[in-house]
PDB file of C-alpha atoms in Angstrom:
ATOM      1  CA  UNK A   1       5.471-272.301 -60.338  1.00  0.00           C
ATOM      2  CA  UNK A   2       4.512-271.307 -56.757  1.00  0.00           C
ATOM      3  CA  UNK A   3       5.813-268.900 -54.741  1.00  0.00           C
ATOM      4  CA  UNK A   4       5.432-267.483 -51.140  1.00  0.00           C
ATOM      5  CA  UNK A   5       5.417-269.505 -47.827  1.00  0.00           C
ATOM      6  CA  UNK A   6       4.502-273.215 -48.240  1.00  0.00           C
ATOM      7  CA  UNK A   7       1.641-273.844 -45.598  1.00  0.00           C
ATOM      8  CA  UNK A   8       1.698-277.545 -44.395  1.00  0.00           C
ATOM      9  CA  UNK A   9       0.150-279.173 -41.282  1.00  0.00           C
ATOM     10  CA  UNK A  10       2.980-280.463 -38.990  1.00  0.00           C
ATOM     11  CA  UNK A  11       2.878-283.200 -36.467  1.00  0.00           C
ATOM     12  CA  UNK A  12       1.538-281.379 -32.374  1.00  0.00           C
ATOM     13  CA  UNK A  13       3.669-281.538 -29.873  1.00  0.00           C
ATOM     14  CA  UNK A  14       2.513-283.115 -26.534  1.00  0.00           C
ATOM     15  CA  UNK A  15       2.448-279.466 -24.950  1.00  0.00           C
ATOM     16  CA  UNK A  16      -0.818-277.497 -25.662  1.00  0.00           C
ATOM     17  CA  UNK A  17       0.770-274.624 -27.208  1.00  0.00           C
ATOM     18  CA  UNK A  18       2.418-274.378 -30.005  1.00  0.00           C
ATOM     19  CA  UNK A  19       5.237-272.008 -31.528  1.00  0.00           C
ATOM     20  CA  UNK A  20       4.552-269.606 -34.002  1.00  0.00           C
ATOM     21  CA  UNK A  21       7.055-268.576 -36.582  1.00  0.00           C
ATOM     22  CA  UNK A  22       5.870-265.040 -37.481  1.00  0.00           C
ATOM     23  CA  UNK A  23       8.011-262.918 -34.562  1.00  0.00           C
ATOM     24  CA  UNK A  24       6.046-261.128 -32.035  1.00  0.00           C
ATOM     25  CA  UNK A  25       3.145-262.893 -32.475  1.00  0.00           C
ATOM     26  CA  UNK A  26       0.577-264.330 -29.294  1.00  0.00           C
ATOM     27  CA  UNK A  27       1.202-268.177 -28.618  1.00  0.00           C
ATOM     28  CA  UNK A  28      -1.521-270.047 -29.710  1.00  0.00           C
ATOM     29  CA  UNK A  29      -3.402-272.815 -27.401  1.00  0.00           C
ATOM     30  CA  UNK A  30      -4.020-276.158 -28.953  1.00  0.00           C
ATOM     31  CA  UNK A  31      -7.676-277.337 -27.170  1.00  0.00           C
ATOM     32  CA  UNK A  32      -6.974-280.205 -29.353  1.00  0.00           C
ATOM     33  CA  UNK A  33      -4.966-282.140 -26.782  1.00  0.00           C
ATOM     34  CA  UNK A  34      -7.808-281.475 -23.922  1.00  0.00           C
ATOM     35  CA  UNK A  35      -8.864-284.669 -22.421  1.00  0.00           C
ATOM     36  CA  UNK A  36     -11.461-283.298 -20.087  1.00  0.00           C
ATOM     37  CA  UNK A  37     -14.795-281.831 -21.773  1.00  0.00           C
ATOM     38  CA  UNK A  38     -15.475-278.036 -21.447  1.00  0.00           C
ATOM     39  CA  UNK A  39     -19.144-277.341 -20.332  1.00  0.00           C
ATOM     40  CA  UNK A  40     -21.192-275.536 -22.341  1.00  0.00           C
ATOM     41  CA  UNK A  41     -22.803-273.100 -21.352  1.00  0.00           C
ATOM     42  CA  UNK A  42     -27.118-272.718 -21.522  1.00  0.00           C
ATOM     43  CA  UNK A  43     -27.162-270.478 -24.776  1.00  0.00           C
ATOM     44  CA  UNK A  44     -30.470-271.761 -25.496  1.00  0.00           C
ATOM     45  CA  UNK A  45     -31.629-270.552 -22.294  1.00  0.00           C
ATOM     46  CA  UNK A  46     -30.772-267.034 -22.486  1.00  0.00           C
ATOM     47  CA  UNK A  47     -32.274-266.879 -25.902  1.00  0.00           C
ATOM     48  CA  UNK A  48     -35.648-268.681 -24.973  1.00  0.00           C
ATOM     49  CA  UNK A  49     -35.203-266.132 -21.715  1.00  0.00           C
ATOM     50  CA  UNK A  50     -34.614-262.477 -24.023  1.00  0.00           C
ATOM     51  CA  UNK A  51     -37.466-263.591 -26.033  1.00  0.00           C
ATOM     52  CA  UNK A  52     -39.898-264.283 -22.998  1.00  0.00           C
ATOM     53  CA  UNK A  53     -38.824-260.447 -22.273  1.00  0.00           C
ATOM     54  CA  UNK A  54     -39.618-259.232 -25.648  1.00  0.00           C
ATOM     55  CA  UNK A  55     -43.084-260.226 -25.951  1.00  0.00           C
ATOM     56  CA  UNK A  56     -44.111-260.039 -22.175  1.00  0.00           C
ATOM     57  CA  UNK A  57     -44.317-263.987 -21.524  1.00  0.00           C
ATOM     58  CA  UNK A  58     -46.442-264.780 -18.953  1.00  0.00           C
ATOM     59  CA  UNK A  59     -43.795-266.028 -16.985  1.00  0.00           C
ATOM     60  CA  UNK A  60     -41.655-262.949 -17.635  1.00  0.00           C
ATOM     61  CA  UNK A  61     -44.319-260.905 -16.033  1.00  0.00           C
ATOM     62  CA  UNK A  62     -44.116-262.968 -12.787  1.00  0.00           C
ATOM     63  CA  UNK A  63     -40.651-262.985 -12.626  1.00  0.00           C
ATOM     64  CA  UNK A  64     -40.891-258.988 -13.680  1.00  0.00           C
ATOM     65  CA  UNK A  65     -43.779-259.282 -10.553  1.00  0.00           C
ATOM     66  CA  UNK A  66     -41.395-260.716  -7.847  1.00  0.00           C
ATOM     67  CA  UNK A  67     -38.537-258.402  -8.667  1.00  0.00           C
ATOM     68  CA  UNK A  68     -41.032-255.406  -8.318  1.00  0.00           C
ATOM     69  CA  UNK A  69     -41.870-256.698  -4.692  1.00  0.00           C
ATOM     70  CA  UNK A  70     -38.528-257.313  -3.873  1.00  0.00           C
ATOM     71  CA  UNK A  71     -37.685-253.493  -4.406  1.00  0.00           C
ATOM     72  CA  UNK A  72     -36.340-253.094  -7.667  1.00  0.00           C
ATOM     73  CA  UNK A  73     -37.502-250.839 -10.548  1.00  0.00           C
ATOM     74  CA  UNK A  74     -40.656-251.223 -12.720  1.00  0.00           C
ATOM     75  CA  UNK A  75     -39.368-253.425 -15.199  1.00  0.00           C
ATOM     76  CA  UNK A  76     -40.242-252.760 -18.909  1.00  0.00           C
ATOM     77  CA  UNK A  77     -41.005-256.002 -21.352  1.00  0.00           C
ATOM     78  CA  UNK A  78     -39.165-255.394 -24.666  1.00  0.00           C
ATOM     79  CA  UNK A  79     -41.923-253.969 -27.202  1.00  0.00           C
ATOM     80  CA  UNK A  80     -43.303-251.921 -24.407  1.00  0.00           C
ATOM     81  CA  UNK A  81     -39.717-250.517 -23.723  1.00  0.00           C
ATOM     82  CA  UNK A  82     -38.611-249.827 -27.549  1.00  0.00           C
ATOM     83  CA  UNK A  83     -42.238-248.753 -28.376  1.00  0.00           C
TER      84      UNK A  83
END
């Protein structure tokens, strides 16, 4: 025999949030019901980006370069900072 809460799906309302039955607890958004696609965001560009700055890519160095001209700091690539 079980016993406890029952979890079952329900049928969504047309509203994007739904109600919660545990009291005091946030309201919860539904993206389900979105019709317009959220952009994403370039996540492989800041990875492909952090690891041009740990090893010292070429093109890390010229962008490092141009910064350096245009006043800021002596930039560090990542071994060369952490070692």
């Amino acid at each position: 025999m079980l016993e406890g809460c029952i979890l079952a799906v329900s049928s969504q309302s047309n509203s994007t949030t739904t109600s919660n039955s545990v009291p005091g607890a946030p309201r919860r958004i539904s993206f389900a019901k979105l019709r317009e696609p959220l952009e994403v965001p370039g996540l492989l560009d800041v990875q492909t980006d952090s690891f041009k700055w740990l090893i010292g890519d070429d093109e890390w160095r010229r962008k490092a370069a141009e910064d350096v001209s245009a006043g800021d700091d002596s930039p560090k690539g990542g071994l060369e900072e952490v070692l």
